[in-house]
């Protein structure tokens, strides 16, 4: 439902920003959309979108570790609730700002990103969902369920865009009322969820999970570093009474969260020593840069081929069809390969390779496309490349035990958000190349995306897995 709301509002948000820029430029609230497609307005729209993505991501970076620690101490329900409230508040402020473009400049929407500090936004919400699912699953079947979990959001990608297009015909703000209703429903569902029992080990200051603290842990560290993403058993050590007194001196929830954060940073440091885990987190970072150009595909097709923005929702529909196809086929194929004796990590890595190859080819096709129809075909290939996400999640989940899933998936979200700091402005700058008053963007961002995914594909060639893992 959360992904339905975010996908539903994706294109309407682009149109909302474009309309606000256009109204302020012409000083005319009734300006037609066709008048907004020339260079200056599109350059400004690219810049606004790029920096908005960056600032939204910054909130995720600043809060990822904190909310991961809070989830371990207080349960995922609280974090899910905060994430939904923060995201909903941001969208409401954006609509309010863009409803009075002659009063407030469009750049004011950047300030709404501050509201994502409440809950961390969609990334933190998704990481909590992955944590809840991952904690209940065995290593061998975890990735299969990650595919099924991804199926829901992908289904919304070819349903919600067309719903958005219909409501955009009704009015500029109509899709947002539906989106706010969906987000309100999510809040009600989260409130009704049963509270999860707090992790005793995480909340008890008398115990500390130590992964990489001193030389006494060297053996455990070596066991992980020499592996391929499989965790070493954790070491537990009782705190001395003095240490316990020092800890409890802080008191309250913040003292607990602070201690948990320290342990989480130690776990992350150890996680990065494993070559497969390091690859996954690196891939999370670079794939976000690669996928960033797909966010600008709506603007690109509208600008280059003259489509109205509501018609560009077909790009998301076709991409969603490709994503649904692969998320249905991949777990079935994975199940058959597991029965034939192939290890889960081996299957996941090869799915990653296939997805990276497909993405590299599809983005180069988008760049070379001479019509909107060819872009539609390339978007189907990009949708097939969505198999990359659950396969990476499966690999990173193998790098830790289930009790540390919150650490793993919030670290995953942290790298994803960190990439957004680069991806938004970089893609916006690339979109501006070649654009003049009489010529649309050259679309070089799609070429760069293809190169990024090709680089990651080459990186996978350096990884080695044992067949028995």
Short mmCIF file of C-alpha atoms in Angstrom, two decimals:
data_model
loop_
_atom_site.label_atom_id
_atom_site.label_comp_id
_atom_site.label_asym_id
_atom_site.label_seq_id
_atom_site.Cartn_x
_atom_site.Cartn_y
_atom_site.Cartn_z
CA UNK A 1 0.00 0.00 0.00
CA UNK A 2 2.86 2.39 0.79
CA UNK A 3 4.46 1.65 -2.59
CA UNK A 4 1.06 2.13 -4.26
CA UNK A 5 0.86 5.63 -2.79
CA UNK A 6 4.42 6.59 -3.76
CA UNK A 7 4.05 5.24 -7.31
CA UNK A 8 0.65 6.87 -7.67
CA UNK A 9 2.14 10.28 -6.83
CA UNK A 10 5.32 9.93 -8.91
CA UNK A 11 4.20 11.49 -12.22
CA UNK A 12 1.64 13.85 -10.62
CA UNK A 13 4.48 15.27 -8.52
CA UNK A 14 6.56 15.96 -11.65
CA UNK A 15 3.54 17.65 -13.23
CA UNK A 16 2.83 19.57 -10.01
CA UNK A 17 6.36 20.98 -9.96
CA UNK A 18 6.29 21.73 -13.70
CA UNK A 19 2.97 23.55 -13.34
CA UNK A 20 4.25 25.66 -10.44
CA UNK A 21 7.38 26.63 -12.38
CA UNK A 22 5.34 27.42 -15.49
CA UNK A 23 2.74 29.52 -13.64
CA UNK A 24 5.44 31.58 -11.97
CA UNK A 25 7.35 31.99 -15.26
CA UNK A 26 4.35 33.25 -17.25
CA UNK A 27 2.57 34.82 -14.25
CA UNK A 28 -0.55 33.01 -15.46
CA UNK A 29 -2.37 30.40 -13.30
CA UNK A 30 -4.21 29.12 -16.38
CA UNK A 31 -1.14 28.34 -18.49
CA UNK A 32 -1.44 25.22 -20.67
CA UNK A 33 0.91 22.25 -20.21
CA UNK A 34 2.09 22.46 -23.83
CA UNK A 35 3.59 25.88 -23.11
CA UNK A 36 5.84 24.40 -20.41
CA UNK A 37 8.04 22.20 -22.61
CA UNK A 38 10.72 24.67 -23.66
CA UNK A 39 14.31 24.67 -22.40
CA UNK A 40 14.33 27.11 -19.47
CA UNK A 41 11.37 25.53 -17.70
CA UNK A 42 12.60 21.98 -18.29
CA UNK A 43 16.08 22.88 -17.03
CA UNK A 44 14.57 24.29 -13.86
CA UNK A 45 12.33 21.24 -13.45
CA UNK A 46 15.35 18.91 -13.76
CA UNK A 47 17.19 20.93 -11.14
CA UNK A 48 14.24 20.99 -8.74
CA UNK A 49 13.67 17.24 -9.12
CA UNK A 50 17.37 16.42 -8.78
CA UNK A 51 17.89 18.38 -5.57
CA UNK A 52 14.58 17.20 -4.13
CA UNK A 53 15.72 13.59 -4.57
CA UNK A 54 19.01 14.47 -2.91
CA UNK A 55 17.46 16.18 0.10
CA UNK A 56 14.94 13.36 0.54
CA UNK A 57 17.84 10.92 0.53
CA UNK A 58 19.80 12.98 3.05
CA UNK A 59 17.05 12.43 5.60
CA UNK A 60 17.40 8.68 5.09
CA UNK A 61 21.16 8.85 5.56
CA UNK A 62 20.93 10.86 8.77
CA UNK A 63 18.31 8.60 10.31
CA UNK A 64 19.00 5.07 8.99
CA UNK A 65 21.19 3.88 11.85
CA UNK A 66 19.08 5.62 14.48
CA UNK A 67 15.81 4.06 13.36
CA UNK A 68 17.47 0.68 12.95
CA UNK A 69 18.56 0.88 16.58
CA UNK A 70 15.14 2.11 17.63
CA UNK A 71 13.52 -0.86 15.87
CA UNK A 72 15.75 -3.29 17.78
CA UNK A 73 14.80 -1.63 21.06
CA UNK A 74 11.15 -0.73 20.55
CA UNK A 75 10.04 -2.91 17.65
CA UNK A 76 9.40 -2.22 13.97
CA UNK A 77 5.82 -0.99 14.50
CA UNK A 78 6.90 2.37 15.90
CA UNK A 79 9.32 3.00 13.02
CA UNK A 80 6.71 2.02 10.41
CA UNK A 81 4.28 4.50 11.94
CA UNK A 82 6.82 7.34 12.06
CA UNK A 83 7.91 6.69 8.46
CA UNK A 84 4.36 6.92 7.16
CA UNK A 85 3.57 10.07 9.14
CA UNK A 86 6.76 11.81 7.99
CA UNK A 87 6.25 10.94 4.31
CA UNK A 88 2.58 11.99 4.36
CA UNK A 89 3.45 15.31 5.99
CA UNK A 90 6.08 16.00 3.32
CA UNK A 91 3.62 15.38 0.48
CA UNK A 92 1.00 17.63 2.09
CA UNK A 93 3.51 20.48 2.39
CA UNK A 94 4.58 20.03 -1.27
CA UNK A 95 0.97 20.34 -2.41
CA UNK A 96 0.42 23.42 -0.26
CA UNK A 97 3.54 25.13 -1.64
CA UNK A 98 2.73 24.36 -5.28
CA UNK A 99 -0.86 25.53 -4.87
CA UNK A 100 0.40 29.12 -4.43
CA UNK A 101 3.31 29.36 -6.93
CA UNK A 102 2.91 33.14 -7.31
CA UNK A 103 3.45 33.54 -3.58
CA UNK A 104 6.12 30.94 -2.81
CA UNK A 105 8.99 30.02 -5.18
CA UNK A 106 9.13 26.38 -6.24
CA UNK A 107 12.46 25.94 -4.43
CA UNK A 108 10.48 26.05 -1.18
CA UNK A 109 9.56 22.39 -1.74
CA UNK A 110 13.12 21.50 -0.78
CA UNK A 111 12.32 22.45 2.82
CA UNK A 112 9.65 19.74 3.04
CA UNK A 113 12.39 17.10 2.98
CA UNK A 114 13.06 17.98 6.63
CA UNK A 115 9.84 16.16 7.50
CA UNK A 116 11.43 12.88 6.37
CA UNK A 117 13.62 13.09 9.46
CA UNK A 118 10.46 11.76 11.11
CA UNK A 119 10.68 8.07 10.30
CA UNK A 120 13.28 8.31 7.53
CA UNK A 121 10.83 7.97 4.63
CA UNK A 122 10.10 5.13 2.24
CA UNK A 123 13.53 3.51 2.50
CA UNK A 124 13.28 3.05 6.25
CA UNK A 125 9.68 1.86 5.91
CA UNK A 126 10.74 -0.79 3.39
CA UNK A 127 13.75 -1.83 5.47
CA UNK A 128 11.43 -2.49 8.43
CA UNK A 129 9.17 -4.63 6.23
CA UNK A 130 12.19 -6.59 4.97
CA UNK A 131 13.33 -7.05 8.56
CA UNK A 132 9.97 -8.45 9.64
CA UNK A 133 9.95 -10.90 6.73
CA UNK A 134 13.62 -11.88 6.91
CA UNK A 135 13.45 -12.71 10.61
CA UNK A 136 10.88 -15.42 9.89
CA UNK A 137 12.65 -17.19 7.03
CA UNK A 138 15.35 -19.80 6.53
CA UNK A 139 18.41 -18.81 4.49
CA UNK A 140 17.59 -21.14 1.59
CA UNK A 141 14.11 -19.74 0.98
CA UNK A 142 14.66 -16.12 2.00
CA UNK A 143 15.39 -14.83 -1.52
CA UNK A 144 12.31 -16.58 -2.93
CA UNK A 145 10.16 -14.69 -0.47
CA UNK A 146 11.99 -11.46 -1.29
CA UNK A 147 10.80 -11.93 -4.89
CA UNK A 148 7.23 -12.47 -3.73
CA UNK A 149 7.53 -9.45 -1.45
CA UNK A 150 8.71 -7.37 -4.43
CA UNK A 151 5.77 -8.60 -6.52
CA UNK A 152 3.26 -6.35 -4.73
CA UNK A 153 5.10 -3.07 -5.39
CA UNK A 154 5.77 -4.10 -8.99
CA UNK A 155 2.07 -4.83 -9.52
CA UNK A 156 1.29 -1.33 -8.32
CA UNK A 157 3.67 0.03 -10.95
CA UNK A 158 1.36 -0.91 -13.81
CA UNK A 159 -1.86 -0.19 -11.89
CA UNK A 160 -1.25 3.06 -10.02
CA UNK A 161 0.26 5.05 -12.95
CA UNK A 162 -2.89 4.59 -15.02
CA UNK A 163 -5.01 5.49 -12.01
CA UNK A 164 -2.83 8.58 -11.65
CA UNK A 165 -3.30 9.42 -15.33
CA UNK A 166 -7.08 9.23 -14.95
CA UNK A 167 -7.09 11.48 -11.90
CA UNK A 168 -4.70 13.92 -13.60
CA UNK A 169 -7.42 14.45 -16.22
CA UNK A 170 -9.82 15.30 -13.40
CA UNK A 171 -7.51 17.90 -11.93
CA UNK A 172 -3.94 18.74 -10.97
CA UNK A 173 -4.46 17.91 -7.29
CA UNK A 174 -6.90 14.99 -7.67
CA UNK A 175 -4.23 12.21 -7.54
CA UNK A 176 -2.93 13.62 -4.27
CA UNK A 177 -6.27 13.27 -2.49
CA UNK A 178 -6.32 9.57 -3.40
CA UNK A 179 -2.69 9.25 -2.31
CA UNK A 180 -3.37 10.90 1.04
CA UNK A 181 -6.31 8.56 1.58
CA UNK A 182 -4.07 5.55 0.93
CA UNK A 183 -1.42 6.83 3.33
CA UNK A 184 -4.08 7.42 5.98
CA UNK A 185 -5.19 3.82 5.58
CA UNK A 186 -1.60 2.66 6.08
CA UNK A 187 -1.37 4.62 9.32
CA UNK A 188 -4.57 2.94 10.54
CA UNK A 189 -3.23 -0.53 9.64
CA UNK A 190 0.11 0.08 11.37
CA UNK A 191 -1.63 1.34 14.50
CA UNK A 192 -3.73 -1.83 14.55
CA UNK A 193 -0.66 -4.09 14.23
CA UNK A 194 0.22 -6.13 17.32
CA UNK A 195 3.29 -4.77 19.06
CA UNK A 196 6.35 -6.96 18.63
CA UNK A 197 8.15 -8.11 21.75
CA UNK A 198 11.25 -5.97 22.28
CA UNK A 199 14.54 -7.76 21.66
CA UNK A 200 15.72 -8.57 25.18
CA UNK A 201 19.31 -8.89 24.13
CA UNK A 202 19.33 -5.54 22.34
CA UNK A 203 17.59 -3.66 25.12
CA UNK A 204 19.39 -5.22 28.10
CA UNK A 205 22.44 -3.04 28.87
CA UNK A 206 24.06 -5.92 30.75
CA UNK A 207 24.72 -7.73 27.51
CA UNK A 208 26.56 -6.57 24.42
CA UNK A 209 26.76 -8.34 21.07
CA UNK A 210 30.37 -8.04 20.00
CA UNK A 211 31.40 -8.67 16.42
CA UNK A 212 34.66 -6.89 16.02
CA UNK A 213 35.81 -5.21 19.21
CA UNK A 214 39.23 -6.56 20.19
CA UNK A 215 41.74 -9.28 19.48
CA UNK A 216 39.69 -11.85 21.35
CA UNK A 217 37.26 -11.67 18.45
CA UNK A 218 39.95 -12.21 15.81
CA UNK A 219 38.91 -15.77 15.17
CA UNK A 220 35.30 -14.80 14.53
CA UNK A 221 36.42 -11.97 12.27
CA UNK A 222 38.62 -14.27 10.23
CA UNK A 223 35.78 -16.74 9.85
CA UNK A 224 33.64 -14.06 8.27
CA UNK A 225 36.34 -12.38 6.21
CA UNK A 226 37.35 -15.63 4.55
CA UNK A 227 33.76 -16.58 3.75
CA UNK A 228 31.37 -15.44 1.10
CA UNK A 229 28.77 -13.52 2.99
CA UNK A 230 28.00 -16.09 5.70
CA UNK A 231 28.13 -14.84 9.27
CA UNK A 232 30.33 -16.00 12.09
CA UNK A 233 28.69 -16.83 15.41
CA UNK A 234 28.37 -13.74 17.60
CA UNK A 235 30.32 -13.42 20.82
CA UNK A 236 28.55 -12.35 23.99
CA UNK A 237 30.34 -10.71 26.86
CA UNK A 238 28.97 -9.70 30.26
CA UNK A 239 29.64 -6.08 31.14
CA UNK A 240 31.45 -5.38 34.35
CA UNK A 241 29.48 -3.67 37.12
CA UNK A 242 31.47 -0.46 36.54
CA UNK A 243 30.66 -0.51 32.84
CA UNK A 244 27.05 -1.20 33.64
CA UNK A 245 26.93 1.78 36.01
CA UNK A 246 28.52 4.02 33.39
CA UNK A 247 25.98 2.85 30.84
CA UNK A 248 22.94 3.34 33.02
CA UNK A 249 24.14 6.79 34.06
CA UNK A 250 22.70 8.08 30.79
CA UNK A 251 19.34 6.44 31.49
CA UNK A 252 16.27 6.55 29.34
CA UNK A 253 15.64 5.50 25.77
CA UNK A 254 18.43 7.64 24.30
CA UNK A 255 21.08 5.83 26.35
CA UNK A 256 19.78 2.52 25.05
CA UNK A 257 19.70 3.74 21.45
CA UNK A 258 23.21 5.22 21.78
CA UNK A 259 24.61 1.90 22.96
CA UNK A 260 22.79 0.06 20.20
CA UNK A 261 24.15 2.47 17.59
CA UNK A 262 27.72 1.77 18.69
CA UNK A 263 27.18 -1.95 18.35
CA UNK A 264 25.55 -1.49 14.97
CA UNK A 265 28.50 0.49 13.60
CA UNK A 266 30.81 -2.32 14.74
CA UNK A 267 28.63 -4.83 12.94
CA UNK A 268 28.67 -2.75 9.76
CA UNK A 269 32.47 -2.47 9.90
CA UNK A 270 32.74 -6.25 10.15
CA UNK A 271 30.16 -6.71 7.41
CA UNK A 272 32.22 -4.63 4.99
CA UNK A 273 35.20 -6.96 5.43
CA UNK A 274 33.33 -9.69 3.62
CA UNK A 275 33.82 -9.44 -0.19
CA UNK A 276 30.27 -10.43 -1.09
CA UNK A 277 28.72 -8.08 1.47
CA UNK A 278 31.01 -5.28 0.27
CA UNK A 279 29.91 -5.95 -3.31
CA UNK A 280 26.23 -5.90 -2.37
CA UNK A 281 26.50 -2.58 -0.55
CA UNK A 282 28.59 -1.16 -3.40
CA UNK A 283 25.99 -2.41 -5.88
CA UNK A 284 23.22 -0.80 -3.83
CA UNK A 285 25.08 2.51 -4.08
CA UNK A 286 25.85 2.36 -7.80
CA UNK A 287 22.53 0.87 -8.88
CA UNK A 288 20.73 3.84 -7.35
CA UNK A 289 22.85 6.11 -9.57
CA UNK A 290 22.06 3.87 -12.53
CA UNK A 291 18.33 3.77 -11.90
CA UNK A 292 18.12 7.54 -11.29
CA UNK A 293 17.80 8.21 -15.01
CA UNK A 294 14.57 6.17 -15.12
CA UNK A 295 13.02 8.77 -12.80
CA UNK A 296 13.73 11.39 -15.48
CA UNK A 297 12.38 9.19 -18.29
CA UNK A 298 8.92 10.76 -17.99
CA UNK A 299 10.31 14.24 -18.49
CA UNK A 300 12.66 13.03 -21.27
CA UNK A 301 9.92 11.37 -23.35
CA UNK A 302 7.56 14.30 -22.80
CA UNK A 303 10.24 16.77 -23.86
CA UNK A 304 11.84 14.83 -26.72
CA UNK A 305 8.83 13.12 -28.29
CA UNK A 306 6.07 15.56 -27.31
CA UNK A 307 4.07 13.26 -25.03
CA UNK A 308 1.85 14.78 -22.36
CA UNK A 309 3.08 13.86 -18.90
CA UNK A 310 -0.03 11.84 -18.07
CA UNK A 311 0.66 9.69 -21.16
CA UNK A 312 4.19 8.96 -19.96
CA UNK A 313 2.66 6.84 -17.19
CA UNK A 314 2.70 4.05 -19.79
CA UNK A 315 6.46 3.93 -19.28
CA UNK A 316 5.91 2.90 -15.67
CA UNK A 317 3.17 0.46 -16.69
CA UNK A 318 5.41 -1.36 -19.17
CA UNK A 319 8.30 -1.36 -16.71
CA UNK A 320 5.94 -2.80 -14.11
CA UNK A 321 4.87 -5.59 -16.45
CA UNK A 322 8.52 -6.55 -16.93
CA UNK A 323 9.13 -6.43 -13.19
CA UNK A 324 6.08 -8.58 -12.41
CA UNK A 325 7.14 -11.10 -15.06
CA UNK A 326 10.58 -11.55 -13.54
CA UNK A 327 9.39 -11.58 -9.93
CA UNK A 328 6.98 -14.40 -10.76
CA UNK A 329 9.46 -16.40 -12.84
CA UNK A 330 12.55 -15.93 -10.66
CA UNK A 331 11.31 -17.57 -7.43
CA UNK A 332 9.91 -20.54 -9.35
CA UNK A 333 13.23 -20.98 -11.13
CA UNK A 334 15.12 -20.54 -7.87
CA UNK A 335 13.02 -23.24 -6.19
CA UNK A 336 13.82 -25.71 -8.97
CA UNK A 337 17.55 -24.94 -8.80
CA UNK A 338 17.56 -25.37 -5.02
CA UNK A 339 15.99 -28.81 -5.42
CA UNK A 340 18.79 -29.71 -7.83
CA UNK A 341 21.37 -28.88 -5.18
CA UNK A 342 22.52 -25.41 -6.16
CA UNK A 343 23.28 -23.23 -3.11
CA UNK A 344 21.18 -20.10 -2.56
CA UNK A 345 24.18 -17.75 -2.72
CA UNK A 346 25.26 -19.21 -6.08
CA UNK A 347 21.77 -18.71 -7.53
CA UNK A 348 21.48 -15.18 -6.18
CA UNK A 349 24.82 -14.11 -7.61
CA UNK A 350 23.95 -15.36 -11.08
CA UNK A 351 20.56 -13.67 -10.97
CA UNK A 352 22.44 -10.46 -10.14
CA UNK A 353 24.67 -10.97 -13.18
CA UNK A 354 21.73 -11.56 -15.53
CA UNK A 355 19.89 -8.51 -14.20
CA UNK A 356 22.94 -6.27 -14.58
CA UNK A 357 23.41 -7.39 -18.17
CA UNK A 358 19.76 -6.70 -18.96
CA UNK A 359 19.87 -3.26 -17.35
CA UNK A 360 23.01 -2.23 -19.20
CA UNK A 361 21.50 -3.23 -22.55
CA UNK A 362 18.12 -1.61 -21.81
CA UNK A 363 19.53 1.76 -20.78
CA UNK A 364 21.73 1.96 -23.87
CA UNK A 365 18.59 1.24 -25.91
CA UNK A 366 16.77 4.09 -24.16
CA UNK A 367 19.61 6.44 -25.04
CA UNK A 368 19.57 5.42 -28.72
CA UNK A 369 15.76 5.34 -29.03
CA UNK A 370 14.34 7.35 -31.93
CA UNK A 371 10.72 7.15 -30.79
CA UNK A 372 8.65 6.85 -27.64
CA UNK A 373 7.68 3.31 -28.67
CA UNK A 374 11.31 2.18 -28.50
CA UNK A 375 11.61 3.73 -25.06
CA UNK A 376 8.59 1.64 -24.01
CA UNK A 377 10.40 -1.51 -25.15
CA UNK A 378 13.53 -0.54 -23.27
CA UNK A 379 11.46 0.13 -20.14
CA UNK A 380 10.22 -3.46 -20.28
CA UNK A 381 13.86 -4.57 -20.18
CA UNK A 382 14.52 -2.23 -17.26
CA UNK A 383 11.56 -3.87 -15.52
CA UNK A 384 13.12 -7.30 -16.05
CA UNK A 385 16.26 -5.92 -14.45
CA UNK A 386 14.31 -5.40 -11.22
CA UNK A 387 15.31 -8.96 -10.32
CA UNK A 388 18.50 -7.28 -9.13
CA UNK A 389 16.95 -5.91 -5.92
CA UNK A 390 15.65 -9.12 -4.27
CA UNK A 391 18.76 -11.02 -5.36
CA UNK A 392 20.98 -8.43 -3.66
CA UNK A 393 18.77 -8.59 -0.58
CA UNK A 394 19.16 -12.35 -0.50
CA UNK A 395 22.94 -12.07 -0.70
CA UNK A 396 23.18 -9.44 2.03
CA UNK A 397 20.85 -11.42 4.28
CA UNK A 398 23.28 -14.34 4.08
CA UNK A 399 25.97 -12.05 5.49
CA UNK A 400 24.34 -11.92 8.88
CA UNK A 401 22.17 -13.88 11.24
CA UNK A 402 18.47 -13.09 11.44
CA UNK A 403 18.79 -11.34 14.81
CA UNK A 404 20.78 -8.61 13.04
CA UNK A 405 18.39 -8.15 10.14
CA UNK A 406 17.49 -4.62 11.24
CA UNK A 407 21.18 -3.68 11.09
CA UNK A 408 21.60 -5.21 7.65
CA UNK A 409 18.55 -3.70 6.00
CA UNK A 410 18.95 -0.23 7.50
CA UNK A 411 22.61 -0.32 6.37
CA UNK A 412 21.27 -1.31 2.96
CA UNK A 413 18.90 1.67 3.11
CA UNK A 414 21.77 3.92 4.21
CA UNK A 415 23.86 3.09 1.12
CA UNK A 416 20.78 3.46 -1.08
CA UNK A 417 20.08 6.92 0.34
CA UNK A 418 23.75 7.95 0.19
CA UNK A 419 23.75 7.28 -3.55
CA UNK A 420 20.76 9.57 -3.96
CA UNK A 421 22.93 12.49 -2.84
CA UNK A 422 24.97 11.96 -5.99
CA UNK A 423 22.32 10.51 -8.29
CA UNK A 424 19.82 13.38 -8.28
CA UNK A 425 22.11 16.32 -9.11
CA UNK A 426 24.29 14.21 -11.42
CA UNK A 427 21.34 13.01 -13.49
CA UNK A 428 19.86 16.50 -13.60
CA UNK A 429 23.15 17.85 -14.97
CA UNK A 430 23.37 15.07 -17.53
CA UNK A 431 19.79 15.77 -18.62
CA UNK A 432 20.74 19.38 -19.31
CA UNK A 433 23.44 18.39 -21.84
CA UNK A 434 22.35 19.18 -25.38
CA UNK A 435 19.24 21.06 -24.31
CA UNK A 436 18.61 24.44 -25.96
CA UNK A 437 15.50 26.47 -26.72
CA UNK A 438 15.08 24.49 -29.96
CA UNK A 439 16.59 21.12 -29.00
CA UNK A 440 15.65 18.62 -26.27
CA UNK A 441 18.06 16.87 -23.94
CA UNK A 442 20.51 14.39 -25.48
CA UNK A 443 19.63 11.87 -22.76
CA UNK A 444 23.25 11.16 -21.80
CA UNK A 445 22.05 10.09 -18.35
CA UNK A 446 20.85 6.83 -19.92
CA UNK A 447 24.29 6.17 -21.40
CA UNK A 448 25.87 6.73 -17.99
CA UNK A 449 23.36 4.32 -16.44
CA UNK A 450 24.35 1.66 -18.94
CA UNK A 451 28.03 2.15 -18.10
CA UNK A 452 27.33 1.92 -14.35
CA UNK A 453 25.53 -1.41 -14.67
CA UNK A 454 28.25 -2.75 -16.99
CA UNK A 455 30.84 -1.84 -14.33
CA UNK A 456 28.89 -3.75 -11.66
CA UNK A 457 28.65 -6.73 -13.99
CA UNK A 458 32.43 -6.75 -14.33
CA UNK A 459 32.77 -6.51 -10.53
CA UNK A 460 30.78 -9.72 -10.09
CA UNK A 461 33.49 -11.50 -12.05
CA UNK A 462 35.85 -10.91 -9.12
CA UNK A 463 33.59 -12.74 -6.66
CA UNK A 464 34.12 -16.38 -5.86
CA UNK A 465 31.61 -18.63 -4.12
CA UNK A 466 32.09 -22.15 -2.85
CA UNK A 467 29.56 -24.52 -4.32
CA UNK A 468 28.69 -25.96 -0.92
CA UNK A 469 27.63 -22.61 0.58
#
